[in-house]
Amino acid sequence: MASNSRDRGRSGSSSSRASSGSARGASSSRRRQTRPAHPVIPAPRVGEPLMRRRLMLTLMGAGAVTLGGRLVWVQGLDASARAAEAVDQRTTDRTITALRGEIVDRNGAVLARSVERYDLWVNQLQVGDFKPKDKDLGTGVKAAAKVLSPLLDEDVDDLEKTLTGKRGFLYLRKNVEPDVREAVISQEIPGIGSDRVSERIYPAGEIGANVIGFMGGDGAALAGAEYKYDKNLRGKNGKVRYERGAGGQVIPTGKQTTVEAVDGDDLVLTIDENLQWKSQQVVAETVKKFGADAGSAVIYNVRTGELLALADYPTFDPNKPGKTDPEYLGNQSLSNVFEPGSTGKLLTVACALEHKKVTPSSHYTVPYTMDFDGNRIKDSHPHETQHLTLAGVLKNSSNVGTVQISKTVSDKQRYATLKAFGIGEKTGIGLPGESEGILHPVADWAGRLRFTIAFGQGYSVTPIQMTAAIGAFGNDGVRMQPTIVAGTRDEKGTLTAATTAKGVRACSSETARTIRNLMDNDIDDDAASNAAVPNYAVGGKTGTAESGAGYTASFIGMAPIDDPEIAIGVFVYGLKTFISGNTAAAPAFSELMQYTLQTQGIAPTGTKGKTLEDEW
C-alpha cells in the first residue's frame, strides 16, 4: 500500500515536471520565434563618419598606388622618351640657301649669276644682355644700337626702336653683302643672327633676255631657260638644326647638326653673247627704220642645230622685268605665228623635185593672173606674160608659176613634205612658250587654200621653225633639231653635254643640192644686192605675207652657199604697208651674216655664185 502511495507520489511529481517542462518548451518556442539566434547589424549610411573615413582612406590608397606607378614609369621606364620629347620641343631648323647656278654663253661669258647675300634678324628678348667691349657705350639695347648704326648706315634712334620689344624674330636688314654681315656678327650682340640668301643679277642686261628669262621677287623662276632648267640651276638647300632656350637663344651645350647646301649647276648655252648683242642691235634698228611693230633674228648652225643667236625686239631687262610690257617678256622667235609667204615656195619646189616631176629648167608660161579650178591667183605686181624656167619662177617669186609647179604633185605629197621639214610641229628647242604653228590636214585643203599653200599662205610658222626648215637644205637634206643648251657644268667645271636629237631627213641629197643652187641663183653676189656678203657666195629667199596686224617681211639665207654652215632668218612684223622682204629684211641679213662668218672664223670658199637660166 505504501508502495502504491510512493508510486503515485512519483508519478504525480513526474507529471507535474512534465507539465512544467512542457510549459517551458512552449515558452522557449515562442522566444525562438520572436528573437533571432544571431544579432542583425543595421547597414551603415554613407553620411555616417565611419563610412566617410573608410571611403577616403580607400580613395587615397588607390591614388597613391596610381601616382607611384606613373612616377616609376616616367622616372624609370619612360625616361628616355620623355627626354627626347623635351629636346624635340626646343629644337628648331634654319635653312641654308643654295646658290643658283650661273647661265653662261658658249664662251663662258656670264649672262646670269647669283651673288651671296644675307638677311640679318634679331631676337628682341636677348639684345638687352649686350655688353660691348667699349664700356663707354653702356650696355643693352642702347649700346647695341650705337654699335650697329655705322655698320648699317642707320639712325641710332631708329635702330633702338627696332631692337626693342618682345618679339623672338624680326628682320633687321635684308639682302646685305657678306662684308656687312661679317661686321655685324663680329660684334657678338646677343639675339643678332643671319641667314644666307642670294640675289639674281643679269650682268648683260637685255642681251639674251628672251632666252635667259627672269626670276620673280620670291625667287621663283618665271620664264626662259631659268624656268625650263630650274631643277638644274636651283641646287639643294641645306639646314642647321639646333636647340634653343625659352628666349630663342642657341643652347651652347645642346645638340647641333648642319646639312650643307649644294649649289646648283651652271647652264651653258649655245648662243654667243657678242653675236646676240649684234643681232638685237640690228633687229631694233630695222624695226625702227621701217616703222614696224617688232622683229626677230635667228642664227642657226645647219650642221649641228646650235642656235648662235635668237634675237627679239622689243625685249626687256631681266633685272627689272616689271618695267616692260608683259607682251614682250616671252620669246617672239618661238611664239610669233605668221604666214611665211614666198619663203614657203622653196618647200613646194622641193616636193616637186623630190618626186622628179620638175627640173630647174622646166618651162612655165606665167601671166600676171591665172585661174585654177575657178580660183584666181595673181602675182604681187602686174606684169606682161612671162616665159620662165623653174629657176626664173623662184627668182621672180611668182605665185602663179609656183601654183603651176605645185600641180605636178598631189596634195598628200605636198602635205608630207611640209611635215618632213617640221611645219606644224614644235622644234623641240626646250624653251617655254613655243608654238607649233598651224598646218591644216589635207582633208581641209579645199577651194583657194589648195593653191595659196603653194606660195606660203594658208599655213603658219614661227621664225625658228622656218629657219630650221630652210636650213635643212644646207645640211644635205637633213633637218637638225634647234638647240639652245650645250650642257650643264658642275662645281668642278665638268661639262655634261645636253642630249640632242638625231637629224631628220627631210629630202634627198640631190634635192637639197638643187635647192641650194636655186637659192644661190636668187641672190646676186655683187654689192648691189641687198643680201650680198662681200667675198662669200650667198643663197636665200625673200618672203612677205599679210595678216590682221599688217605685213610680215622676211629673208632666210645661208652661207657659204656651196658649203653651208650658217643659216640666218630675219623677220619684221607689223609693217603698215607692203614692203618686200628684199627691202625690209635682206639688208639686216647681210649685216648679220657678215658679222657671223667673221666672228665664227668661217673663211670664204672662193667659189662664185651660181647663175641659172631664168627664161626660155
PDB file of N, CA, C and O in Angstrom, residues 306-344:
ATOM      1  N   GLU A 306      72.774  74.047-133.491  1.00  0.00           N
ATOM      2  CA  GLU A 306      73.007  75.037-132.434  1.00  0.00           C
ATOM      3  C   GLU A 306      72.529  76.421-132.862  1.00  0.00           C
ATOM      4  O   GLU A 306      72.768  76.847-133.993  1.00  0.00           O
ATOM      5  N   LEU A 307      71.871  77.078-131.932  1.00  0.00           N
ATOM      6  CA  LEU A 307      71.452  78.459-132.158  1.00  0.00           C
ATOM      7  C   LEU A 307      72.530  79.384-131.605  1.00  0.00           C
ATOM      8  O   LEU A 307      72.837  79.360-130.409  1.00  0.00           O
ATOM      9  N   LEU A 308      73.105  80.194-132.483  1.00  0.00           N
ATOM     10  CA  LEU A 308      74.158  81.114-132.064  1.00  0.00           C
ATOM     11  C   LEU A 308      73.574  82.434-131.577  1.00  0.00           C
ATOM     12  O   LEU A 308      74.232  83.168-130.829  1.00  0.00           O
ATOM     13  N   ALA A 309      72.371  82.744-132.010  1.00  0.00           N
ATOM     14  CA  ALA A 309      71.672  83.945-131.540  1.00  0.00           C
ATOM     15  C   ALA A 309      70.190  83.764-131.788  1.00  0.00           C
ATOM     16  O   ALA A 309      69.775  83.117-132.757  1.00  0.00           O
ATOM     17  N   LEU A 310      69.402  84.333-130.890  1.00  0.00           N
ATOM     18  CA  LEU A 310      67.945  84.293-131.002  1.00  0.00           C
ATOM     19  C   LEU A 310      67.462  85.648-130.490  1.00  0.00           C
ATOM     20  O   LEU A 310      67.239  85.834-129.302  1.00  0.00           O
ATOM     21  N   ALA A 311      67.346  86.601-131.415  1.00  0.00           N
ATOM     22  CA  ALA A 311      67.133  87.998-131.027  1.00  0.00           C
ATOM     23  C   ALA A 311      65.694  88.442-131.259  1.00  0.00           C
ATOM     24  O   ALA A 311      65.079  88.079-132.257  1.00  0.00           O
ATOM     25  N   ASP A 312      65.194  89.257-130.329  1.00  0.00           N
ATOM     26  CA  ASP A 312      63.860  89.851-130.447  1.00  0.00           C
ATOM     27  C   ASP A 312      63.933  91.342-130.152  1.00  0.00           C
ATOM     28  O   ASP A 312      64.770  91.798-129.370  1.00  0.00           O
ATOM     29  N   TYR A 313      63.012  92.072-130.761  1.00  0.00           N
ATOM     30  CA  TYR A 313      62.802  93.475-130.400  1.00  0.00           C
ATOM     31  C   TYR A 313      61.320  93.767-130.557  1.00  0.00           C
ATOM     32  O   TYR A 313      60.724  93.383-131.566  1.00  0.00           O
ATOM     33  N   PRO A 314      60.676  94.398-129.575  1.00  0.00           N
ATOM     34  CA  PRO A 314      61.190  94.840-128.275  1.00  0.00           C
ATOM     35  C   PRO A 314      61.544  93.654-127.372  1.00  0.00           C
ATOM     36  O   PRO A 314      61.043  92.557-127.547  1.00  0.00           O
ATOM     37  N   THR A 315      62.395  93.942-126.392  1.00  0.00           N
ATOM     38  CA  THR A 315      62.756  92.929-125.406  1.00  0.00           C
ATOM     39  C   THR A 315      62.691  93.565-124.022  1.00  0.00           C
ATOM     40  O   THR A 315      61.962  94.549-123.846  1.00  0.00           O
ATOM     41  N   PHE A 316      63.416  93.033-123.046  1.00  0.00           N
ATOM     42  CA  PHE A 316      63.297  93.531-121.675  1.00  0.00           C
ATOM     43  C   PHE A 316      64.611  93.348-120.940  1.00  0.00           C
ATOM     44  O   PHE A 316      65.509  92.626-121.399  1.00  0.00           O
ATOM     45  N   ASP A 317      64.707  93.989-119.788  1.00  0.00           N
ATOM     46  CA  ASP A 317      65.855  93.839-118.907  1.00  0.00           C
ATOM     47  C   ASP A 317      65.448  92.879-117.787  1.00  0.00           C
ATOM     48  O   ASP A 317      64.571  93.205-116.986  1.00  0.00           O
ATOM     49  N   PRO A 318      66.042  91.694-117.696  1.00  0.00           N
ATOM     50  CA  PRO A 318      65.636  90.732-116.656  1.00  0.00           C
ATOM     51  C   PRO A 318      65.932  91.199-115.239  1.00  0.00           C
ATOM     52  O   PRO A 318      65.411  90.622-114.280  1.00  0.00           O
ATOM     53  N   ASN A 319      66.753  92.248-115.083  1.00  0.00           N
ATOM     54  CA  ASN A 319      66.990  92.805-113.752  1.00  0.00           C
ATOM     55  C   ASN A 319      65.771  93.568-113.238  1.00  0.00           C
ATOM     56  O   ASN A 319      65.613  93.763-112.033  1.00  0.00           O
ATOM     57  N   LYS A 320      64.907  94.015-114.151  1.00  0.00           N
ATOM     58  CA  LYS A 320      63.702  94.755-113.783  1.00  0.00           C
ATOM     59  C   LYS A 320      62.591  94.466-114.797  1.00  0.00           C
ATOM     60  O   LYS A 320      62.142  95.357-115.520  1.00  0.00           O
ATOM     61  N   PRO A 321      62.140  93.216-114.849  1.00  0.00           N
ATOM     62  CA  PRO A 321      61.130  92.820-115.840  1.00  0.00           C
ATOM     63  C   PRO A 321      59.793  93.523-115.668  1.00  0.00           C
ATOM     64  O   PRO A 321      59.024  93.652-116.616  1.00  0.00           O
ATOM     65  N   GLY A 322      59.509  93.994-114.453  1.00  0.00           N
ATOM     66  CA  GLY A 322      58.228  94.644-114.193  1.00  0.00           C
ATOM     67  C   GLY A 322      58.040  95.945-114.938  1.00  0.00           C
ATOM     68  O   GLY A 322      56.920  96.457-115.028  1.00  0.00           O
ATOM     69  N   LYS A 323      59.115  96.494-115.494  1.00  0.00           N
ATOM     70  CA  LYS A 323      59.015  97.767-116.206  1.00  0.00           C
ATOM     71  C   LYS A 323      58.766  97.585-117.704  1.00  0.00           C
ATOM     72  O   LYS A 323      58.829  98.550-118.459  1.00  0.00           O
ATOM     73  N   THR A 324      58.513  96.347-118.137  1.00  0.00           N
ATOM     74  CA  THR A 324      58.300  96.037-119.557  1.00  0.00           C
ATOM     75  C   THR A 324      56.884  95.546-119.784  1.00  0.00           C
ATOM     76  O   THR A 324      56.306  94.854-118.939  1.00  0.00           O
ATOM     77  N   ASP A 325      56.332  95.875-120.941  1.00  0.00           N
ATOM     78  CA  ASP A 325      55.019  95.373-121.336  1.00  0.00           C
ATOM     79  C   ASP A 325      55.063  93.841-121.312  1.00  0.00           C
ATOM     80  O   ASP A 325      55.939  93.229-121.931  1.00  0.00           O
ATOM     81  N   PRO A 326      54.146  93.186-120.590  1.00  0.00           N
ATOM     82  CA  PRO A 326      54.151  91.716-120.492  1.00  0.00           C
ATOM     83  C   PRO A 326      54.165  91.018-121.849  1.00  0.00           C
ATOM     84  O   PRO A 326      54.635  89.877-121.955  1.00  0.00           O
ATOM     85  N   GLU A 327      53.680  91.683-122.893  1.00  0.00           N
ATOM     86  CA  GLU A 327      53.654  91.091-124.230  1.00  0.00           C
ATOM     87  C   GLU A 327      55.059  90.726-124.706  1.00  0.00           C
ATOM     88  O   GLU A 327      55.238  89.798-125.499  1.00  0.00           O
ATOM     89  N   TYR A 328      56.055  91.441-124.213  1.00  0.00           N
ATOM     90  CA  TYR A 328      57.420  91.243-124.696  1.00  0.00           C
ATOM     91  C   TYR A 328      58.329  90.562-123.670  1.00  0.00           C
ATOM     92  O   TYR A 328      59.547  90.598-123.794  1.00  0.00           O
ATOM     93  N   LEU A 329      57.726  89.920-122.672  1.00  0.00           N
ATOM     94  CA  LEU A 329      58.523  89.207-121.676  1.00  0.00           C
ATOM     95  C   LEU A 329      58.814  87.770-122.087  1.00  0.00           C
ATOM     96  O   LEU A 329      59.529  87.056-121.394  1.00  0.00           O
ATOM     97  N   GLY A 330      58.246  87.343-123.203  1.00  0.00           N
ATOM     98  CA  GLY A 330      58.479  85.986-123.693  1.00  0.00           C
ATOM     99  C   GLY A 330      59.554  85.950-124.762  1.00  0.00           C
ATOM    100  O   GLY A 330      60.513  86.719-124.738  1.00  0.00           O
ATOM    101  N   ASN A 331      59.361  85.058-125.735  1.00  0.00           N
ATOM    102  CA  ASN A 331      60.333  84.883-126.814  1.00  0.00           C
ATOM    103  C   ASN A 331      59.580  84.834-128.134  1.00  0.00           C
ATOM    104  O   ASN A 331      59.006  83.808-128.507  1.00  0.00           O
ATOM    105  N   GLN A 332      59.573  85.953-128.863  1.00  0.00           N
ATOM    106  CA  GLN A 332      58.817  86.040-130.105  1.00  0.00           C
ATOM    107  C   GLN A 332      59.338  85.096-131.178  1.00  0.00           C
ATOM    108  O   GLN A 332      58.591  84.664-132.057  1.00  0.00           O
ATOM    109  N   SER A 333      60.607  84.749-131.121  1.00  0.00           N
ATOM    110  CA  SER A 333      61.185  83.830-132.094  1.00  0.00           C
ATOM    111  C   SER A 333      60.566  82.440-132.003  1.00  0.00           C
ATOM    112  O   SER A 333      60.622  81.661-132.951  1.00  0.00           O
ATOM    113  N   LEU A 334      59.972  82.136-130.842  1.00  0.00           N
ATOM    114  CA  LEU A 334      59.335  80.835-130.627  1.00  0.00           C
ATOM    115  C   LEU A 334      57.819  80.902-130.682  1.00  0.00           C
ATOM    116  O   LEU A 334      57.166  79.902-130.995  1.00  0.00           O
ATOM    117  N   SER A 335      57.270  82.057-130.352  1.00  0.00           N
ATOM    118  CA  SER A 335      55.822  82.150-130.162  1.00  0.00           C
ATOM    119  C   SER A 335      55.090  82.900-131.274  1.00  0.00           C
ATOM    120  O   SER A 335      53.884  82.688-131.471  1.00  0.00           O
ATOM    121  N   ASN A 336      55.769  83.797-131.987  1.00  0.00           N
ATOM    122  CA  ASN A 336      55.097  84.544-133.053  1.00  0.00           C
ATOM    123  C   ASN A 336      54.734  83.612-134.207  1.00  0.00           C
ATOM    124  O   ASN A 336      55.596  82.912-134.738  1.00  0.00           O
ATOM    125  N   VAL A 337      53.481  83.620-134.589  1.00  0.00           N
ATOM    126  CA  VAL A 337      52.992  82.748-135.660  1.00  0.00           C
ATOM    127  C   VAL A 337      52.519  83.618-136.815  1.00  0.00           C
ATOM    128  O   VAL A 337      51.717  84.528-136.629  1.00  0.00           O
ATOM    129  N   PHE A 338      53.010  83.325-138.023  1.00  0.00           N
ATOM    130  CA  PHE A 338      52.686  84.135-139.196  1.00  0.00           C
ATOM    131  C   PHE A 338      52.803  83.271-140.452  1.00  0.00           C
ATOM    132  O   PHE A 338      53.446  82.205-140.438  1.00  0.00           O
ATOM    133  N   GLU A 339      52.175  83.720-141.521  1.00  0.00           N
ATOM    134  CA  GLU A 339      52.305  83.008-142.791  1.00  0.00           C
ATOM    135  C   GLU A 339      53.687  83.314-143.380  1.00  0.00           C
ATOM    136  O   GLU A 339      54.119  84.468-143.406  1.00  0.00           O
ATOM    137  N   PRO A 340      54.415  82.290-143.851  1.00  0.00           N
ATOM    138  CA  PRO A 340      55.783  82.525-144.324  1.00  0.00           C
ATOM    139  C   PRO A 340      55.866  83.286-145.633  1.00  0.00           C
ATOM    140  O   PRO A 340      56.906  83.877-145.937  1.00  0.00           O
ATOM    141  N   GLY A 341      54.789  83.269-146.424  1.00  0.00           N
ATOM    142  CA  GLY A 341      54.875  83.935-147.717  1.00  0.00           C
ATOM    143  C   GLY A 341      55.827  83.197-148.648  1.00  0.00           C
ATOM    144  O   GLY A 341      55.933  81.966-148.613  1.00  0.00           O
ATOM    145  N   SER A 342      56.590  83.954-149.424  1.00  0.00           N
ATOM    146  CA  SER A 342      57.353  83.362-150.524  1.00  0.00           C
ATOM    147  C   SER A 342      58.492  82.445-150.093  1.00  0.00           C
ATOM    148  O   SER A 342      58.980  81.651-150.903  1.00  0.00           O
ATOM    149  N   THR A 343      58.952  82.526-148.837  1.00  0.00           N
ATOM    150  CA  THR A 343      59.968  81.555-148.417  1.00  0.00           C
ATOM    151  C   THR A 343      59.398  80.135-148.468  1.00  0.00           C
ATOM    152  O   THR A 343      60.131  79.167-148.649  1.00  0.00           O
ATOM    153  N   GLY A 344      58.071  80.022-148.350  1.00  0.00           N
ATOM    154  CA  GLY A 344      57.425  78.713-148.438  1.00  0.00           C
ATOM    155  C   GLY A 344      57.472  78.116-149.836  1.00  0.00           C
ATOM    156  O   GLY A 344      57.265  76.906-150.002  1.00  0.00           O
TER     157      GLY A 344
END
